[in-house]
PDB file of C-alpha atoms in Angstrom:
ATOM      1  CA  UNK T   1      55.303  29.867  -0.246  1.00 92.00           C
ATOM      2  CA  UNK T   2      55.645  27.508   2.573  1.00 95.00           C
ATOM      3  CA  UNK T   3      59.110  28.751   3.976  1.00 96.00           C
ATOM      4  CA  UNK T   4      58.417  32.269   3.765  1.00 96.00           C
ATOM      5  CA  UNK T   5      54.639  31.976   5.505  1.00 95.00           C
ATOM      6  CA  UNK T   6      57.123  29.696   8.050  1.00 95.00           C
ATOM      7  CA  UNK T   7      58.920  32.884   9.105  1.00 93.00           C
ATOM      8  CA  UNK T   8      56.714  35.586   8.618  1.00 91.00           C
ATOM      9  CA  UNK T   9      53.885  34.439  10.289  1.00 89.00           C
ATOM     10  CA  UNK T  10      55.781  34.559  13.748  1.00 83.00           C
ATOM     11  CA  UNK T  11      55.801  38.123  15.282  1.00 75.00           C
ATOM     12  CA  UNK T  12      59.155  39.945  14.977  1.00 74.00           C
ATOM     13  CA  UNK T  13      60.302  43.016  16.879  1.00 76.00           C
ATOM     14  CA  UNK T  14      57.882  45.740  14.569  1.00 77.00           C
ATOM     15  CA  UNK T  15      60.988  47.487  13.936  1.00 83.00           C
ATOM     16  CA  UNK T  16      60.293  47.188  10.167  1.00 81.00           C
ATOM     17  CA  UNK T  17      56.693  48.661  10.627  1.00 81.00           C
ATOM     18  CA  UNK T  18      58.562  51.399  12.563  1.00 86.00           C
ATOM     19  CA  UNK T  19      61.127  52.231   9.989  1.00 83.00           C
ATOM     20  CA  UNK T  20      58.256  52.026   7.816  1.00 83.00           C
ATOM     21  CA  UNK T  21      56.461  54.645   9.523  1.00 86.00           C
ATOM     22  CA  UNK T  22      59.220  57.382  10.225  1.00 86.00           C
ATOM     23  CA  UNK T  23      60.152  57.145   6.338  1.00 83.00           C
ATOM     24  CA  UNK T  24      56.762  57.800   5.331  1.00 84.00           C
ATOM     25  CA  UNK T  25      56.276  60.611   8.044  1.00 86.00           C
ATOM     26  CA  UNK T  26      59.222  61.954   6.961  1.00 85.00           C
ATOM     27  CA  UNK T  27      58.243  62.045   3.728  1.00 82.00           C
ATOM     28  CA  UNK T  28      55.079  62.575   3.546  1.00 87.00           C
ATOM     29  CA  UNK T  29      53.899  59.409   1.761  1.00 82.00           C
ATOM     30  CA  UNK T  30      50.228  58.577   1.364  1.00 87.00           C
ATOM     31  CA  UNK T  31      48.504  55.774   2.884  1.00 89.00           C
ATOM     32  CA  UNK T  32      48.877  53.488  -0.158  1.00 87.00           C
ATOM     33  CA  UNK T  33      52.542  54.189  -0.877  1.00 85.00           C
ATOM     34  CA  UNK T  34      53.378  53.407   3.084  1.00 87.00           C
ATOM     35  CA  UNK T  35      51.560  50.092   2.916  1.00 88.00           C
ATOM     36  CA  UNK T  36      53.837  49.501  -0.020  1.00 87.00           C
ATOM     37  CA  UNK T  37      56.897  50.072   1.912  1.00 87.00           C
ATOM     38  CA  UNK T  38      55.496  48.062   4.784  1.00 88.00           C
ATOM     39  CA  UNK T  39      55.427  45.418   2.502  1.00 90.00           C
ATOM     40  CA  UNK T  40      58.821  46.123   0.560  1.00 89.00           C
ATOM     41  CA  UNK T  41      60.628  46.040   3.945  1.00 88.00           C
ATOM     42  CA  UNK T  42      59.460  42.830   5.498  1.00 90.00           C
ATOM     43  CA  UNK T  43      59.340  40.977   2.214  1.00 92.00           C
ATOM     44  CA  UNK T  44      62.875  42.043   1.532  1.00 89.00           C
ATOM     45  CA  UNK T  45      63.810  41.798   5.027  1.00 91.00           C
ATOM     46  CA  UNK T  46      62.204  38.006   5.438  1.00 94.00           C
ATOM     47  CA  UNK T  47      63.569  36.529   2.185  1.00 95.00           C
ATOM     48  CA  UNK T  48      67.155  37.818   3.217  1.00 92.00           C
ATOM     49  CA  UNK T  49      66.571  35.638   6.876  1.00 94.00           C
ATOM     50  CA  UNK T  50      65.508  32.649   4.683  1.00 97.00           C
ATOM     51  CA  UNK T  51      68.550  32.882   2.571  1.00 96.00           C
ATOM     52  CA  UNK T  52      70.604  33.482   5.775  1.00 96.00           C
ATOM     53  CA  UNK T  53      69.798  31.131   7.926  1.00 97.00           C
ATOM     54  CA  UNK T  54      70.606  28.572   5.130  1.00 97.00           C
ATOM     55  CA  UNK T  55      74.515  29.677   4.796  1.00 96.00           C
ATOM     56  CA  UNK T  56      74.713  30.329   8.110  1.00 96.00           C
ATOM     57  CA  UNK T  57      73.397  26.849   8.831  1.00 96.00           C
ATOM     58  CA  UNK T  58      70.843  28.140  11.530  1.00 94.00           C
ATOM     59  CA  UNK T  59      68.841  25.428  13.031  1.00 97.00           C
ATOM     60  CA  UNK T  60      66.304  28.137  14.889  1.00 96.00           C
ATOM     61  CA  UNK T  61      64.166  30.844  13.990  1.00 93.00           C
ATOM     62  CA  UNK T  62      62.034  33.058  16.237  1.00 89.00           C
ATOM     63  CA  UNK T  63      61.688  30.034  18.268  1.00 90.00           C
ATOM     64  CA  UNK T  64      61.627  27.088  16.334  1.00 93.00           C
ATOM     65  CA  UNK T  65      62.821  25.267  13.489  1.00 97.00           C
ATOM     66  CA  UNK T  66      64.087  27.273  10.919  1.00 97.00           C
ATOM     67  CA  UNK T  67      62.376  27.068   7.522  1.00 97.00           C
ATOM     68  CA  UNK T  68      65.288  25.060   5.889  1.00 98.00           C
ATOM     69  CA  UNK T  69      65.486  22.404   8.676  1.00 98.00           C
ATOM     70  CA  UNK T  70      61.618  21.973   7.750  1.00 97.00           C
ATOM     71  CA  UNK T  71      61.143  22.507   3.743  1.00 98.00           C
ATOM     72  CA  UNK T  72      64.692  21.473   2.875  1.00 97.00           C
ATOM     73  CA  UNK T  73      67.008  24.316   1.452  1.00 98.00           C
ATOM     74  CA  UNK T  74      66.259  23.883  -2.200  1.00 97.00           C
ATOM     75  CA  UNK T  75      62.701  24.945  -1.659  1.00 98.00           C
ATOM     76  CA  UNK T  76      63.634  27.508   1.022  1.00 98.00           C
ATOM     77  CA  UNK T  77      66.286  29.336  -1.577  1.00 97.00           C
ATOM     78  CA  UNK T  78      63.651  28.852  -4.219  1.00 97.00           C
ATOM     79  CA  UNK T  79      61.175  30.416  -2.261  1.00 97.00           C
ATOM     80  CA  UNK T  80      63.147  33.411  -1.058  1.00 97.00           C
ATOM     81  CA  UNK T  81      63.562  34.573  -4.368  1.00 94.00           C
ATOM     82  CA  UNK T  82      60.526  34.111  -5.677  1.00 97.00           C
ATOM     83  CA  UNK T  83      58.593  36.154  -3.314  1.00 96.00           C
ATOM     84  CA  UNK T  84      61.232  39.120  -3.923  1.00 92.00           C
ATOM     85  CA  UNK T  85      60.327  38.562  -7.700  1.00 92.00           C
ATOM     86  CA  UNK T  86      56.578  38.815  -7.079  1.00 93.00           C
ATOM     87  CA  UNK T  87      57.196  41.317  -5.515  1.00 90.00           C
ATOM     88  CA  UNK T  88      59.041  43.214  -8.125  1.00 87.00           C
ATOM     89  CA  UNK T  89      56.241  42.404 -10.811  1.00 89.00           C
ATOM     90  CA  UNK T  90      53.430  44.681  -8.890  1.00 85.00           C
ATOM     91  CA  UNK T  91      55.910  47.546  -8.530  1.00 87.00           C
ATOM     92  CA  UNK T  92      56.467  50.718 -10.873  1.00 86.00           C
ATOM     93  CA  UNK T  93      59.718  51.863 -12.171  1.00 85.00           C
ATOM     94  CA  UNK T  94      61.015  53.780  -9.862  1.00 80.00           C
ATOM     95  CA  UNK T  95      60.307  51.426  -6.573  1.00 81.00           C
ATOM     96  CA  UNK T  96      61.596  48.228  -8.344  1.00 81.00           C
ATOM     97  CA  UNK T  97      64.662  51.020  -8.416  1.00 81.00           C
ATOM     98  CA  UNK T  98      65.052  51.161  -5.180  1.00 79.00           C
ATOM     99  CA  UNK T  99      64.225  47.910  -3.995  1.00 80.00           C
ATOM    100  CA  UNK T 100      67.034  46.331  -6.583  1.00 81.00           C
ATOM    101  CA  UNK T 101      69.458  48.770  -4.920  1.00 79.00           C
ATOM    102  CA  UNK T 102      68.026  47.680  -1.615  1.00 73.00           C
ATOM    103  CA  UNK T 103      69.160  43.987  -2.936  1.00 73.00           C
ATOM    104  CA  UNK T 104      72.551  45.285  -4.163  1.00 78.00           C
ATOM    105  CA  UNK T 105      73.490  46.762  -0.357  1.00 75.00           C
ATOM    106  CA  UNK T 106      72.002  43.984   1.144  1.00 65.00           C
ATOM    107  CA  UNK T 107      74.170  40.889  -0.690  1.00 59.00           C
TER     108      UNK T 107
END
């Protein structure tokens, strides 16, 4: 978990909380369901950076060292994808849906 908590423990722009926010306004969505797709967004949105920066060879990340430069990219790959699966084990049906189709547009 070291390569993601690497990344997303350095602030980013909030636009993810924001997109977050105007989805769930938009729809309605309770309190629980929105810190869902908080979560959804920035874990998808975090382990596609990790997996990024490794093809694209980026040394730098939100001001230092990217995670791959520091855990190695094995690890860093491995790591990606296994917070995405977590992730899909403590969803229902219909939003590990639409997070694989998130996955599909985003790769």
């Amino acid at each position: 978990m070291e390569p993601y908590l690497h990344l997303s423990q350095r602030p980013g722009s909030g636009s993810r909380s924001t997109l977050a926010d105007t989805v769930a306004n938009r729809y309605g969505l309770d309190t629980e369901s929105r810190a869902l797709l908080r979560e959804v967004l920035e874990v998808l949105h975090t382990s596609s950076m990790l997996v990024d920066d490794v093809q694209d060879g980026t040394p730098m990340r939100r001001g230092r060292a990217a995670a791959h430069i520091v855990y190695g990219i094995g690890p860093t790959v491995c790591c990606a994808y296994t917070v995405v699966f977590k992730l899909l084990e403590k969803l229902d049906a219909s939003w590990q849906r639409a997070v694989v189709t998130c996955l599909r547009e985003l790769h």
